[in-house]
RNA sequence: GGGCGUUUAGCUCAGUUGGUUAGAGCGCAUCGUUCACAUCGAUGAGGUCGCUGGUUCGAAUCCAGCAACGCCCACCA
């Protein structure tokens, strides 16, 4: 027997095994099964790895992703399909910049300090670039340690020039189809991060605030946002509210904090007569509803009057120059202002009453949890609400899932997808940050309404013919580029004469967490169909999130994150993978449990010992019972009757495991294989054969030896997708084997 | 305000079209190291399958209602 078949199993050899795999080139479908040898064009399996954000280390959630995708990849490779698993990394615009800004804060500086220096923007970009590339390298090594059999030669980064080029092409196509527009609209603004955010990047939280009942002449209005009163341009009531009929259309002369003013009363359906007093103040510059209301009453009332600046401070002098009373409030932060205003109004008798325990939802920046400030800004949008947008982007994406061209697992997530898609709104795709793909637009300096779409600076301005065109400062929302990931990564494979897209698109499966169904999956479906006319993937498998023992989401701030590398070092990647796969059903969260990992570490060792025993007790007989040339298992038909039964039983198990994998029931598949190998094969079959193997009935002995060796050999194949390392380690020590690596065996 | 998910042994979870005494892992109890493995083996204790009602010869499984927990979506000041 092999000299290093020591006990117990030592998982520290995992790293070496991975190097051998990677060095062999078999992760690359071109080496594993060149296109010329592929039986039919459809005989492929492809999966694009959701590119992890290159701004930190992987967490156990990523380990779930790697485990599940590697199971699929290794299984279909063993099945002999031309198999591609394409890895990547995401620059993760806003998220990465937030991480980097935190780092700067720790170092006692800030993004704004750097931006204020000469060449600040370029410098900051370069700093984040270096930071990201460093993290990316580290991440790739982590992915390797988890055993991912992905093709590194095809790895893509969202900022690779080939990817950016494709993103630009898509942008231009959308623009030409009238689906991209730039417009002043009310958007979510984070006063800390100084950028807009999409509707998905907001978080709602219930807060207890004071609801102030303030007097506007004869009317009383209930409001939380006292500080916006300076921006009020009207009052509104419900058109059918009997109490206020006589006021509708009237212009009231009222006393305010900063003097007398006139304010008009309008009627609008949106006003709920049962809330507060049934009268609302209309503040078009600082409330989305009010903004919409103003649009409906443009002819009657004044437009947005912005009294809060981009940093969340009162900005009054612009609107009320020379008003000494306004000066007092100018420059105050919102929370401060609210208190002072309340006091002043109370002493002027302008507050009727205050409800101190008013509970309501406010929207927050999902990263820093600062209340978002709605602002009217000129932003780029992807149209998702007009009839033509419905026709070209939304409906095809709905139909694809409805008609089963894309299957979402678990099925209940389809309902959630439909609901979101049906209520989808225009998507703000521009961000005021440096870390991202620049929006490829150049403006005429004479008139900024005129612009051209171009990656490089145009030689001359086609509008005024004389200016040097000015570059758009904003970058794309990260999801605008990752939303194109499946086709972009495959189209960008220029070294392979552009055939990857033909060979591997649509991809077979998209495996990711359910938390990014809207952020990512929905957008990939829309943009994939739009650009290629085909679905980007046939199946969406949504795994659950890993939580800690108290069912808490893992996060750095809670300090409950588990570093997968530490676990891998202690128990081996195989053990971690099994622990994360078993008991993990789609869409359902998994609880991280170290005991479970220990249990599967024990299983690695069990398997190792099974192999030691089977090899040592059959080795001397193998020459007689196994043929190295031609039909490797030719003597299988000569098995004893009893053994044939056991053989059949095993084949049934293996078939079941395959079926479960193909049905994406990984947990069941792993458990069936595990249970068979330990409790049937080891505990019963091997135990039962011990006497025969040491007995003197040669026929029975040969039959038993062949059976045990066969089941061991096949069990390695069966377990390999789940526990690639230990199975390969054993395979390499088999006295007789068919292939160079277990990973390229036949299922 | 809508919608979704979960509720099965002390813990974490399986249980795919309804069918014999409801399963696994961990944990627990007792016993066992010449004989592949103590990261092990053998044996065992432990469940009114959230509650109520219904369909059925038969329900953890289907239907209705309720409850608890969790999550998502939503422009009500």
PDB file of C-alpha atoms in Angstrom, chain A residues 590-693:
ATOM      1  CA  UNK A 590     -28.845  27.964   6.878  1.00  0.00           C
ATOM      2  CA  UNK A 591     -27.438  28.154  10.334  1.00  0.00           C
ATOM      3  CA  UNK A 592     -23.709  27.977  10.703  1.00  0.00           C
ATOM      4  CA  UNK A 593     -22.773  25.248  13.132  1.00  0.00           C
ATOM      5  CA  UNK A 594     -19.230  24.250  13.901  1.00  0.00           C
ATOM      6  CA  UNK A 595     -20.355  20.872  15.229  1.00  0.00           C
ATOM      7  CA  UNK A 596     -21.719  20.029  11.868  1.00  0.00           C
ATOM      8  CA  UNK A 597     -18.393  20.847  10.240  1.00  0.00           C
ATOM      9  CA  UNK A 598     -16.624  18.652  12.731  1.00  0.00           C
ATOM     10  CA  UNK A 599     -19.024  15.869  11.827  1.00  0.00           C
ATOM     11  CA  UNK A 600     -18.112  16.056   8.166  1.00  0.00           C
ATOM     12  CA  UNK A 601     -14.414  16.334   8.982  1.00  0.00           C
ATOM     13  CA  UNK A 602     -14.952  12.989  10.672  1.00  0.00           C
ATOM     14  CA  UNK A 603     -16.555  11.724   7.529  1.00  0.00           C
ATOM     15  CA  UNK A 604     -13.482  12.675   5.494  1.00  0.00           C
ATOM     16  CA  UNK A 605     -11.464  10.578   7.859  1.00  0.00           C
ATOM     17  CA  UNK A 606     -13.967   7.751   7.687  1.00  0.00           C
ATOM     18  CA  UNK A 607     -13.738   7.703   3.937  1.00  0.00           C
ATOM     19  CA  UNK A 608      -9.958   7.725   4.161  1.00  0.00           C
ATOM     20  CA  UNK A 609     -10.027   4.717   6.450  1.00  0.00           C
ATOM     21  CA  UNK A 610     -12.529   2.882   4.300  1.00  0.00           C
ATOM     22  CA  UNK A 611     -10.102   3.336   1.432  1.00  0.00           C
ATOM     23  CA  UNK A 612      -7.141   2.141   3.506  1.00  0.00           C
ATOM     24  CA  UNK A 613      -8.977  -0.979   4.462  1.00  0.00           C
ATOM     25  CA  UNK A 614     -10.379  -1.765   1.043  1.00  0.00           C
ATOM     26  CA  UNK A 615      -7.051  -1.191  -0.666  1.00  0.00           C
ATOM     27  CA  UNK A 616      -5.011  -3.154   1.820  1.00  0.00           C
ATOM     28  CA  UNK A 617      -7.377  -6.093   1.766  1.00  0.00           C
ATOM     29  CA  UNK A 618      -7.820  -6.226  -1.984  1.00  0.00           C
ATOM     30  CA  UNK A 619      -4.496  -5.041  -3.352  1.00  0.00           C
ATOM     31  CA  UNK A 620      -2.951  -8.485  -3.763  1.00  0.00           C
ATOM     32  CA  UNK A 621      -5.984  -9.648  -5.722  1.00  0.00           C
ATOM     33  CA  UNK A 622      -6.390  -6.679  -7.995  1.00  0.00           C
ATOM     34  CA  UNK A 623      -4.187  -7.976 -10.812  1.00  0.00           C
ATOM     35  CA  UNK A 624      -6.465 -10.915 -11.291  1.00  0.00           C
ATOM     36  CA  UNK A 625      -9.729  -9.065 -11.064  1.00  0.00           C
ATOM     37  CA  UNK A 626      -9.125  -5.771 -12.837  1.00  0.00           C
ATOM     38  CA  UNK A 627      -7.978  -5.310 -16.380  1.00  0.00           C
ATOM     39  CA  UNK A 628      -5.834  -2.252 -17.022  1.00  0.00           C
ATOM     40  CA  UNK A 629      -6.534  -2.288 -20.719  1.00  0.00           C
ATOM     41  CA  UNK A 630      -9.852  -2.219 -22.460  1.00  0.00           C
ATOM     42  CA  UNK A 631     -12.725  -3.056 -20.202  1.00  0.00           C
ATOM     43  CA  UNK A 632     -11.519  -1.965 -16.801  1.00  0.00           C
ATOM     44  CA  UNK A 633     -14.304  -3.701 -14.889  1.00  0.00           C
ATOM     45  CA  UNK A 634     -14.679  -6.712 -17.177  1.00  0.00           C
ATOM     46  CA  UNK A 635     -14.982  -9.192 -14.302  1.00  0.00           C
ATOM     47  CA  UNK A 636     -17.970  -7.453 -12.807  1.00  0.00           C
ATOM     48  CA  UNK A 637     -20.277  -9.896 -14.546  1.00  0.00           C
ATOM     49  CA  UNK A 638     -18.613 -12.769 -12.712  1.00  0.00           C
ATOM     50  CA  UNK A 639     -19.604 -11.540  -9.279  1.00  0.00           C
ATOM     51  CA  UNK A 640     -21.238 -13.913  -6.843  1.00  0.00           C
ATOM     52  CA  UNK A 641     -24.996 -13.698  -6.659  1.00  0.00           C
ATOM     53  CA  UNK A 642     -24.980 -11.923  -3.290  1.00  0.00           C
ATOM     54  CA  UNK A 643     -22.443  -9.415  -4.562  1.00  0.00           C
ATOM     55  CA  UNK A 644     -24.421  -8.695  -7.683  1.00  0.00           C
ATOM     56  CA  UNK A 645     -27.288  -7.679  -5.457  1.00  0.00           C
ATOM     57  CA  UNK A 646     -25.041  -5.325  -3.519  1.00  0.00           C
ATOM     58  CA  UNK A 647     -23.673  -3.951  -6.763  1.00  0.00           C
ATOM     59  CA  UNK A 648     -27.152  -3.250  -7.985  1.00  0.00           C
ATOM     60  CA  UNK A 649     -28.027  -1.566  -4.740  1.00  0.00           C
ATOM     61  CA  UNK A 650     -25.026   0.709  -5.074  1.00  0.00           C
ATOM     62  CA  UNK A 651     -25.853   1.588  -8.626  1.00  0.00           C
ATOM     63  CA  UNK A 652     -29.325   2.525  -7.509  1.00  0.00           C
ATOM     64  CA  UNK A 653     -27.875   4.865  -4.895  1.00  0.00           C
ATOM     65  CA  UNK A 654     -25.537   6.505  -7.357  1.00  0.00           C
ATOM     66  CA  UNK A 655     -28.348   7.008  -9.812  1.00  0.00           C
ATOM     67  CA  UNK A 656     -30.446   8.594  -7.116  1.00  0.00           C
ATOM     68  CA  UNK A 657     -27.634  10.937  -6.186  1.00  0.00           C
ATOM     69  CA  UNK A 658     -27.288  11.972  -9.820  1.00  0.00           C
ATOM     70  CA  UNK A 659     -30.999  12.572 -10.104  1.00  0.00           C
ATOM     71  CA  UNK A 660     -31.071  14.694  -6.991  1.00  0.00           C
ATOM     72  CA  UNK A 661     -28.184  16.820  -8.257  1.00  0.00           C
ATOM     73  CA  UNK A 662     -29.910  17.314 -11.570  1.00  0.00           C
ATOM     74  CA  UNK A 663     -33.042  18.370  -9.709  1.00  0.00           C
ATOM     75  CA  UNK A 664     -30.908  20.837  -7.741  1.00  0.00           C
ATOM     76  CA  UNK A 665     -31.610  18.991  -4.513  1.00  0.00           C
ATOM     77  CA  UNK A 666     -28.045  19.137  -3.330  1.00  0.00           C
ATOM     78  CA  UNK A 667     -28.774  18.537   0.303  1.00  0.00           C
ATOM     79  CA  UNK A 668     -30.598  15.311  -0.419  1.00  0.00           C
ATOM     80  CA  UNK A 669     -27.939  14.205  -2.866  1.00  0.00           C
ATOM     81  CA  UNK A 670     -25.153  14.757  -0.359  1.00  0.00           C
ATOM     82  CA  UNK A 671     -27.028  13.078   2.421  1.00  0.00           C
ATOM     83  CA  UNK A 672     -27.879   9.995   0.402  1.00  0.00           C
ATOM     84  CA  UNK A 673     -24.266   9.565  -0.651  1.00  0.00           C
ATOM     85  CA  UNK A 674     -22.997  10.206   2.854  1.00  0.00           C
ATOM     86  CA  UNK A 675     -25.404   7.856   4.469  1.00  0.00           C
ATOM     87  CA  UNK A 676     -24.752   5.065   2.035  1.00  0.00           C
ATOM     88  CA  UNK A 677     -20.981   5.256   2.271  1.00  0.00           C
ATOM     89  CA  UNK A 678     -20.792   5.408   6.018  1.00  0.00           C
ATOM     90  CA  UNK A 679     -23.731   3.421   7.290  1.00  0.00           C
ATOM     91  CA  UNK A 680     -24.294   0.962   4.500  1.00  0.00           C
ATOM     92  CA  UNK A 681     -20.965   0.444   2.795  1.00  0.00           C
ATOM     93  CA  UNK A 682     -18.678   0.759   5.846  1.00  0.00           C
ATOM     94  CA  UNK A 683     -20.888  -0.407   8.685  1.00  0.00           C
ATOM     95  CA  UNK A 684     -22.610  -3.274   6.953  1.00  0.00           C
ATOM     96  CA  UNK A 685     -21.070  -4.320   3.662  1.00  0.00           C
ATOM     97  CA  UNK A 686     -17.407  -4.072   4.633  1.00  0.00           C
ATOM     98  CA  UNK A 687     -18.056  -5.537   8.078  1.00  0.00           C
ATOM     99  CA  UNK A 688     -19.877  -8.411   6.454  1.00  0.00           C
ATOM    100  CA  UNK A 689     -17.046  -9.104   4.018  1.00  0.00           C
ATOM    101  CA  UNK A 690     -14.233  -9.260   6.569  1.00  0.00           C
ATOM    102  CA  UNK A 691     -14.607 -12.980   7.174  1.00  0.00           C
ATOM    103  CA  UNK A 692     -14.728 -13.831   3.506  1.00  0.00           C
ATOM    104  CA  UNK A 693     -11.657 -11.735   2.737  1.00  0.00           C
TER     105      UNK A 693
END
